[in-house]
Amino acid sequence: MLRSVLLAASRSSRIERLATKAPVTRDVVRRFVAGATVEDALRTTGELVSRGLKVTLAHLGEDTRDAEQAAAARDEYLRLVAALAEAQFTSAAELSLKLSALGLRLDQRMAQDHAAAVCAAAAAAGTMVTLDMEDHTVTDAICEIHAKLRQDYPQTGIALQAYLRRTEADCRDLSGPGTRVRLCKGAYAEPESVAYQTRLEVDKSYVRCLNILMAGEGYPMLATHDPRLIAIGEDRARWFDRAPDELEFQMLYGVRPAEQERLAAEGYPVRVYVPYGTRWYAYLMRRLAERPANLAFLARAVRSRT
Ligand code: FDA
C-alpha cells in the first residue's frame, strides 16, 4: 500500500517541484545520489574504485517530453564519457542509460540514435553502456533498441526485471555468448496482468532467471541487496563452475556498502550504481518505496531541522 502511494507520487511533477525545493530532502538525497555535477560523479567514482569496487554511472532524469531535453541528456552522457576518459576511469566505470531520458516516449528512433551516439563514444573511450529497464509500457521498445545497438556495440548490456512474467523468456533469449544482463527485481508499480505481485513470487522468479543466466554463456550481473538471493548467486556460481570474474554483483550507491566490500573481498567484481544530477526526485521515491525504513531516515532529517 505504502509502496504504491510512494511510486504514484514518484510520477507527480507537482510533488517533484515541492520536494526539490525543500532543504530537508537534501540530507536524504546525499545518501543515495553522488551530487549534482560530473565532478561529483567522478569524485565518488574515485572513492569507490579506491575501495576495490567498480561503478556504473547514471545521469538522473527520465520521461523526457521534448526533443531538446533528449539531446541535452545525450550531450550530458557524452561529456561524462570524456571526463571518465580524462580521469582514466573507463576500465572501472561504465554507463547506465534510461532511454526515456533520451526521448523514448516521444520518438523511438530518436532515442535509439542518441543511445547509439553514447555507445559509440563509450566504445571509443574503452567503456560500455547498460540500458536501465523502465516500466512495462516500454519494455518491448527497450529490448528492440538493445538488439539494434548490439549489432554495432555487442557489449551493450540490459537490465531485466524478475517481477515481470515475461522475463524468464527474455533471459533465455539473452543468455548466449557475449550478452550482459543485469537481473534486478524491478522498481515500478506494475499491474498483475504483467507482473508478479508478492515478494515470494518475485523472489522465485529471480531465482529461475538467475539459473537461466548462470547456466548460459553470457555475463550475468546480479543487481540485488537481498542476502538470500546473493547467497543463491554465490552458490550457483560454484554449481555452474563460474570463476568469480565470470559474473558480477551490483548494488546501489548508499545501500549495504559493507556487503559490497565483503563480496569484492571474496574476489567477485562488485559494481555500484552511482546516480548524479539534479533530477533525483523519481529515483529517490523509488528508493523510499523499496524500504519503509528509509522513510524513518527522512523523518529524522525533518526532525533534526525543526
Ligand atoms: P529487496 O527490496 O527485497 O531488498 C533486500 C534488502 O536490501 C532490504 O531488506 C534492505 O536491507 C536492502 N535494501 C534494498 N533496497 C534498499 C533501499 N532502497 N534502501 C536501503 N536498503 C535497501 N530496477 C528497475 O526497475 N530497473 C533497473 O534498471 C534497475 N537497475 C538497478 C541497478 C542496480 C545496480 C540495482 C542494485 C538495482 C536496480 N534496480 C532497477 C532496482 C531493483 O529493481 C530493486 O527495486 C532494488 O534493488 C531493491 O530490490 P532488492 O533486490 O535489493 O531486494
Short mmCIF file of C-alpha atoms and ligand atoms in Angstrom, two decimals:
data_model
loop_
_atom_site.label_atom_id
_atom_site.label_comp_id
_atom_site.label_asym_id
_atom_site.label_seq_id
_atom_site.Cartn_x
_atom_site.Cartn_y
_atom_site.Cartn_z
CA MET A 1 0.00 0.00 0.00
CA LEU A 2 2.71 2.47 1.13
CA ARG A 3 4.84 1.28 -1.80
CA SER A 4 2.11 2.09 -4.34
CA VAL A 5 1.49 5.54 -2.79
CA LEU A 6 5.21 6.39 -3.00
CA LEU A 7 5.51 5.03 -6.55
CA ALA A 8 2.43 7.03 -7.63
CA ALA A 9 3.98 10.14 -6.02
CA SER A 10 7.22 9.46 -7.91
CA ARG A 11 5.35 10.41 -11.11
CA SER A 12 3.93 13.71 -9.83
CA SER A 13 5.69 16.77 -11.23
CA ARG A 14 3.89 18.97 -8.64
CA ILE A 15 5.32 16.98 -5.72
CA GLU A 16 8.69 16.91 -7.50
CA ARG A 17 8.72 20.74 -7.57
CA LEU A 18 7.90 20.93 -3.84
CA ALA A 19 10.36 18.21 -2.80
CA THR A 20 13.21 19.65 -4.86
CA LYS A 21 12.89 22.98 -3.05
CA ALA A 22 12.64 21.54 0.47
CA PRO A 23 16.02 21.79 2.26
CA VAL A 24 15.31 18.70 4.41
CA THR A 25 15.29 16.32 1.47
CA ARG A 26 18.88 17.27 0.60
CA ASP A 27 20.25 15.22 3.54
CA VAL A 28 18.33 12.16 2.37
CA VAL A 29 19.33 12.70 -1.26
CA ARG A 30 23.01 12.76 -0.28
CA ARG A 31 22.80 9.17 0.93
CA PHE A 32 21.69 7.85 -2.47
CA VAL A 33 22.98 10.40 -5.02
CA ALA A 34 26.63 11.32 -5.67
CA GLY A 35 25.88 15.01 -6.23
CA ALA A 36 24.70 17.39 -8.91
CA THR A 37 27.67 17.55 -11.29
CA VAL A 38 30.05 15.39 -13.34
CA GLU A 39 32.80 16.39 -10.88
CA ASP A 40 30.73 14.94 -8.01
CA ALA A 41 30.24 11.74 -10.02
CA LEU A 42 33.99 11.48 -10.69
CA ARG A 43 34.89 12.11 -7.04
CA THR A 44 32.51 9.35 -5.89
CA THR A 45 33.84 7.03 -8.61
CA GLY A 46 37.39 7.63 -7.34
CA GLU A 47 36.35 6.82 -3.76
CA LEU A 48 34.61 3.59 -4.76
CA VAL A 49 37.41 2.48 -7.09
CA SER A 50 39.96 3.03 -4.31
CA ARG A 51 37.89 0.56 -2.23
CA GLY A 52 38.18 -2.10 -4.95
CA LEU A 53 34.69 -1.54 -6.41
CA LYS A 54 33.53 -0.91 -9.96
CA VAL A 55 30.96 1.71 -10.91
CA THR A 56 28.09 2.31 -13.30
CA LEU A 57 27.23 5.99 -13.62
CA ALA A 58 23.72 7.26 -14.32
CA HIS A 59 22.81 10.83 -15.09
CA LEU A 60 19.45 11.38 -13.39
CA GLY A 61 16.41 12.22 -15.50
CA GLU A 62 13.65 10.24 -17.17
CA ASP A 63 10.46 10.61 -19.17
CA THR A 64 11.79 13.47 -21.28
CA ARG A 65 8.94 15.01 -23.23
CA ASP A 66 10.75 17.26 -25.70
CA ALA A 67 13.48 16.77 -28.28
CA GLU A 68 15.72 19.49 -26.87
CA GLN A 69 15.85 17.86 -23.44
CA ALA A 70 16.54 14.48 -25.04
CA ALA A 71 19.51 15.93 -26.95
CA ALA A 72 20.72 17.62 -23.75
CA ALA A 73 20.60 14.24 -21.94
CA ARG A 74 22.68 12.67 -24.73
CA ASP A 75 25.20 15.53 -24.55
CA GLU A 76 25.50 15.14 -20.78
CA TYR A 77 26.47 11.49 -21.31
CA LEU A 78 29.00 12.49 -23.99
CA ARG A 79 30.57 14.94 -21.52
CA LEU A 80 30.60 12.21 -18.89
CA VAL A 81 32.42 9.77 -21.21
CA ALA A 82 35.04 12.44 -21.99
CA ALA A 83 35.50 13.17 -18.27
CA LEU A 84 35.82 9.45 -17.44
CA ALA A 85 38.44 9.02 -20.16
CA GLU A 86 40.40 12.02 -18.92
CA ALA A 87 40.31 10.71 -15.34
CA GLN A 88 41.32 7.23 -16.62
CA PHE A 89 38.29 5.56 -15.08
CA THR A 90 36.99 3.86 -18.22
CA SER A 91 38.09 0.36 -17.20
CA ALA A 92 36.35 0.62 -13.82
CA ALA A 93 33.30 2.68 -14.72
CA GLU A 94 30.56 2.08 -17.30
CA LEU A 95 27.34 3.99 -18.00
CA SER A 96 23.71 3.27 -17.20
CA LEU A 97 21.25 4.82 -19.59
CA LYS A 98 17.49 5.42 -19.29
CA LEU A 99 16.11 5.52 -22.82
CA SER A 100 13.12 7.58 -21.67
CA ALA A 101 15.61 10.36 -20.82
CA LEU A 102 16.75 10.21 -24.46
CA GLY A 103 13.19 10.73 -25.71
CA LEU A 104 11.87 7.15 -25.96
CA ARG A 105 8.30 8.20 -25.17
CA LEU A 106 8.49 10.85 -27.87
CA ASP A 107 10.15 9.04 -30.74
CA GLN A 108 11.75 5.57 -30.52
CA ARG A 109 14.09 6.20 -33.45
CA MET A 110 15.41 9.40 -31.85
CA ALA A 111 16.13 7.61 -28.55
CA GLN A 112 17.92 4.85 -30.46
CA ASP A 113 20.09 7.35 -32.37
CA HIS A 114 21.01 9.20 -29.17
CA ALA A 115 21.82 5.91 -27.43
CA ALA A 116 23.96 4.85 -30.41
CA ALA A 117 25.94 8.11 -30.13
CA VAL A 118 26.60 7.41 -26.44
CA CYS A 119 27.56 3.77 -27.17
CA ALA A 120 29.97 4.92 -29.91
CA ALA A 121 31.67 7.42 -27.57
CA ALA A 122 31.80 4.83 -24.77
CA ALA A 123 33.33 2.18 -27.06
CA ALA A 124 35.93 4.65 -28.36
CA ALA A 125 36.87 5.51 -24.77
CA GLY A 126 37.10 1.83 -23.73
CA THR A 127 33.92 1.57 -21.67
CA MET A 128 30.37 0.24 -22.10
CA VAL A 129 26.70 1.07 -21.70
CA THR A 130 23.93 -0.82 -19.91
CA LEU A 131 20.31 0.11 -20.62
CA ASP A 132 18.21 0.54 -17.48
CA MET A 133 14.78 -1.09 -17.65
CA GLU A 134 11.79 1.16 -17.06
CA ASP A 135 8.06 0.48 -16.69
CA HIS A 136 6.38 -2.29 -18.68
CA THR A 137 4.90 0.06 -21.30
CA VAL A 138 8.40 0.49 -22.76
CA THR A 139 9.91 -2.98 -22.18
CA ASP A 140 9.43 -4.06 -25.81
CA ALA A 141 10.88 -0.80 -27.14
CA ILE A 142 13.94 -1.04 -24.85
CA CYS A 143 14.53 -4.67 -25.86
CA GLU A 144 14.24 -3.72 -29.56
CA ILE A 145 16.70 -0.84 -29.22
CA HIS A 146 19.06 -3.09 -27.22
CA ALA A 147 19.05 -5.65 -30.05
CA LYS A 148 19.79 -2.90 -32.62
CA LEU A 149 22.59 -1.37 -30.52
CA ARG A 150 24.19 -4.80 -30.07
CA GLN A 151 24.69 -5.09 -33.84
CA ASP A 152 27.38 -2.38 -33.63
CA TYR A 153 28.17 -2.47 -29.89
CA PRO A 154 27.74 -6.13 -28.85
CA GLN A 155 28.91 -5.39 -25.30
CA THR A 156 25.82 -3.23 -24.59
CA GLY A 157 24.03 -4.59 -21.53
CA ILE A 158 20.38 -4.51 -20.50
CA ALA A 159 18.54 -4.67 -17.19
CA LEU A 160 15.74 -7.24 -16.88
CA GLN A 161 13.17 -7.24 -14.07
CA ALA A 162 12.32 -10.53 -12.32
CA TYR A 163 8.86 -9.24 -11.35
CA LEU A 164 7.72 -9.29 -15.00
CA ARG A 165 6.15 -12.56 -16.09
CA ARG A 166 7.94 -12.32 -19.47
CA THR A 167 11.46 -12.09 -18.02
CA GLU A 168 12.28 -15.80 -17.89
CA ALA A 169 11.77 -15.92 -21.66
CA ASP A 170 13.83 -12.72 -22.11
CA CYS A 171 16.64 -14.28 -20.04
CA ARG A 172 16.57 -17.35 -22.26
CA ASP A 173 16.86 -15.12 -25.37
CA LEU A 174 19.75 -13.20 -23.81
CA SER A 175 21.82 -15.99 -22.31
CA GLY A 176 24.07 -16.58 -25.33
CA PRO A 177 27.77 -15.71 -25.69
CA GLY A 178 28.69 -12.05 -25.30
CA THR A 179 25.47 -10.96 -23.59
CA ARG A 180 25.48 -8.79 -20.45
CA VAL A 181 22.24 -8.95 -18.46
CA ARG A 182 21.64 -7.08 -15.22
CA LEU A 183 19.00 -9.01 -13.30
CA CYS A 184 17.03 -6.94 -10.77
CA LYS A 185 13.68 -7.43 -9.03
CA GLY A 186 12.05 -4.35 -10.62
CA ALA A 187 11.25 -0.96 -9.12
CA TYR A 188 7.97 0.25 -10.68
CA ALA A 189 4.28 -0.27 -9.80
CA GLU A 190 3.07 -2.85 -12.32
CA PRO A 191 -0.33 -4.50 -12.82
CA GLU A 192 -0.96 -8.16 -12.08
CA SER A 193 -1.54 -8.87 -15.77
CA VAL A 194 2.18 -8.38 -16.46
CA ALA A 195 3.95 -8.72 -13.10
CA TYR A 196 4.11 -11.00 -10.07
CA GLN A 197 2.73 -9.16 -7.06
CA THR A 198 4.03 -10.94 -3.97
CA ARG A 199 7.59 -10.86 -2.65
CA LEU A 200 7.71 -14.68 -2.72
CA GLU A 201 6.63 -14.87 -6.38
CA VAL A 202 9.16 -12.19 -7.37
CA ASP A 203 11.98 -13.91 -5.44
CA LYS A 204 11.15 -17.29 -7.02
CA SER A 205 11.14 -15.70 -10.46
CA TYR A 206 14.50 -14.07 -9.68
CA VAL A 207 15.98 -17.50 -8.87
CA ARG A 208 14.55 -19.06 -12.06
CA CYS A 209 16.00 -16.20 -14.14
CA LEU A 210 19.31 -16.42 -12.27
CA ASN A 211 19.54 -20.14 -13.04
CA ILE A 212 18.99 -19.47 -16.75
CA LEU A 213 21.64 -16.74 -16.88
CA MET A 214 24.18 -18.64 -14.81
CA ALA A 215 23.71 -21.80 -16.90
CA GLY A 216 24.07 -19.73 -20.09
CA GLU A 217 27.12 -18.38 -21.83
CA GLY A 218 26.71 -14.67 -21.16
CA TYR A 219 27.84 -12.43 -18.32
CA PRO A 220 25.21 -12.24 -15.55
CA MET A 221 25.10 -9.09 -13.42
CA LEU A 222 23.18 -9.80 -10.24
CA ALA A 223 21.70 -6.50 -9.07
CA THR A 224 20.24 -7.12 -5.65
CA HIS A 225 20.86 -6.34 -1.99
CA ASP A 226 18.78 -9.31 -0.86
CA PRO A 227 21.03 -11.53 1.33
CA ARG A 228 19.16 -14.71 0.35
CA LEU A 229 19.47 -14.04 -3.40
CA ILE A 230 23.13 -13.06 -3.05
CA ALA A 231 23.80 -16.37 -1.26
CA ILE A 232 21.97 -18.24 -4.03
CA GLY A 233 24.03 -16.32 -6.62
CA GLU A 234 27.28 -17.36 -4.90
CA ASP A 235 26.02 -20.95 -4.72
CA ARG A 236 25.11 -21.05 -8.43
CA ALA A 237 28.49 -19.57 -9.36
CA ARG A 238 30.10 -22.62 -7.72
CA TRP A 239 27.50 -25.03 -9.15
CA PHE A 240 27.94 -23.78 -12.72
CA ASP A 241 31.73 -23.61 -12.33
CA ARG A 242 31.92 -19.91 -12.98
CA ALA A 243 35.12 -18.22 -11.89
CA PRO A 244 34.42 -15.13 -9.74
CA ASP A 245 35.14 -12.85 -12.71
CA GLU A 246 32.55 -14.61 -14.89
CA LEU A 247 29.70 -12.75 -13.21
CA GLU A 248 29.30 -9.63 -11.15
CA PHE A 249 27.23 -8.36 -8.25
CA GLN A 250 25.72 -4.90 -8.43
CA MET A 251 24.26 -2.67 -5.73
CA LEU A 252 23.02 0.86 -5.44
CA TYR A 253 25.16 3.68 -4.07
CA GLY A 254 24.32 4.13 -0.39
CA VAL A 255 22.81 0.67 0.11
CA ARG A 256 24.64 -2.11 2.02
CA PRO A 257 28.20 -0.78 1.49
CA ALA A 258 29.69 -3.37 3.88
CA GLU A 259 28.19 -6.17 1.79
CA GLN A 260 29.65 -4.57 -1.36
CA GLU A 261 33.11 -4.75 0.21
CA ARG A 262 32.60 -8.29 1.52
CA LEU A 263 31.75 -9.61 -1.96
CA ALA A 264 34.68 -7.70 -3.50
CA ALA A 265 36.99 -9.26 -0.91
CA GLU A 266 35.67 -12.70 -2.00
CA GLY A 267 37.04 -11.86 -5.46
CA TYR A 268 33.76 -11.01 -7.25
CA PRO A 269 33.57 -7.87 -9.36
CA VAL A 270 31.12 -5.61 -7.49
CA ARG A 271 29.66 -2.66 -9.38
CA VAL A 272 27.97 0.24 -7.62
CA TYR A 273 25.19 2.12 -9.44
CA VAL A 274 26.02 5.79 -8.89
CA PRO A 275 23.40 8.35 -9.91
CA TYR A 276 24.18 12.06 -10.15
CA GLY A 277 22.39 15.19 -11.34
CA THR A 278 19.63 17.45 -10.15
CA ARG A 279 16.62 15.35 -11.27
CA TRP A 280 16.82 12.99 -8.29
CA TYR A 281 13.17 13.06 -7.25
CA ALA A 282 11.71 9.96 -9.03
CA TYR A 283 14.86 7.93 -8.27
CA LEU A 284 14.70 8.82 -4.57
CA MET A 285 10.98 7.98 -4.34
CA ARG A 286 11.66 4.50 -5.74
CA ARG A 287 14.40 4.01 -3.10
CA LEU A 288 11.96 5.08 -0.37
CA ALA A 289 9.32 2.71 -1.76
CA GLU A 290 11.76 -0.21 -1.61
CA ARG A 291 12.40 0.14 2.08
CA PRO A 292 10.00 1.77 4.53
CA ALA A 293 12.90 2.23 6.99
CA ASN A 294 14.21 4.88 4.59
CA LEU A 295 11.13 6.93 5.47
CA ALA A 296 12.28 6.94 9.09
CA PHE A 297 15.62 8.26 7.84
CA LEU A 298 13.69 11.04 6.06
CA ALA A 299 11.62 11.73 9.20
CA ARG A 300 14.81 12.02 11.29
CA ALA A 301 16.20 14.52 8.78
CA VAL A 302 12.96 16.56 9.07
CA ARG A 303 13.03 16.44 12.91
CA SER A 304 16.67 17.50 13.07
CA ARG A 305 15.70 20.66 11.14
CA THR A 306 12.68 21.56 13.29
P1 FDA B 1 14.70 -6.05 -1.59
O1 FDA B 1 13.94 -4.83 -1.98
O2 FDA B 1 13.93 -7.24 -1.11
O3 FDA B 1 15.77 -5.64 -0.52
C1 FDA B 1 16.56 -6.58 0.18
C2 FDA B 1 17.30 -5.85 1.28
O4 FDA B 1 18.21 -4.92 0.71
C3 FDA B 1 16.41 -4.99 2.18
O5 FDA B 1 15.88 -5.72 3.24
C4 FDA B 1 17.38 -3.92 2.64
O6 FDA B 1 18.22 -4.41 3.66
C5 FDA B 1 18.21 -3.69 1.42
N1 FDA B 1 17.64 -2.63 0.55
C6 FDA B 1 17.03 -2.80 -0.64
N2 FDA B 1 16.67 -1.62 -1.18
C7 FDA B 1 17.05 -0.68 -0.30
C8 FDA B 1 16.97 0.73 -0.28
N3 FDA B 1 16.41 1.43 -1.28
N4 FDA B 1 17.47 1.39 0.80
C9 FDA B 1 18.04 0.72 1.82
N5 FDA B 1 18.15 -0.64 1.86
C10 FDA B 1 17.67 -1.33 0.82
N6 FDA B 1 15.07 -1.55 -11.16
C11 FDA B 1 14.45 -1.39 -12.36
O7 FDA B 1 13.22 -1.50 -12.42
N7 FDA B 1 15.19 -1.11 -13.48
C12 FDA B 1 16.54 -1.01 -13.45
O8 FDA B 1 17.17 -0.77 -14.48
C13 FDA B 1 17.20 -1.19 -12.20
N8 FDA B 1 18.55 -1.08 -12.10
C14 FDA B 1 19.17 -1.41 -10.91
C15 FDA B 1 20.55 -1.44 -10.85
C16 FDA B 1 21.17 -1.87 -9.69
C17 FDA B 1 22.67 -1.93 -9.64
C18 FDA B 1 20.40 -2.26 -8.56
C19 FDA B 1 21.03 -2.76 -7.31
C20 FDA B 1 19.03 -2.18 -8.61
C21 FDA B 1 18.40 -1.74 -9.76
N9 FDA B 1 17.01 -1.64 -9.84
C22 FDA B 1 16.42 -1.45 -11.05
C23 FDA B 1 16.20 -1.67 -8.59
C24 FDA B 1 15.69 -3.06 -8.28
O9 FDA B 1 14.72 -3.44 -9.22
C25 FDA B 1 15.07 -3.12 -6.87
O10 FDA B 1 13.98 -2.24 -6.79
C26 FDA B 1 16.02 -2.78 -5.75
O11 FDA B 1 17.30 -3.28 -5.99
C27 FDA B 1 15.54 -3.43 -4.43
O12 FDA B 1 15.45 -4.81 -4.58
P2 FDA B 1 16.46 -5.87 -3.88
O13 FDA B 1 16.77 -6.91 -4.88
O14 FDA B 1 17.62 -5.17 -3.31
O15 FDA B 1 15.59 -6.59 -2.79
#
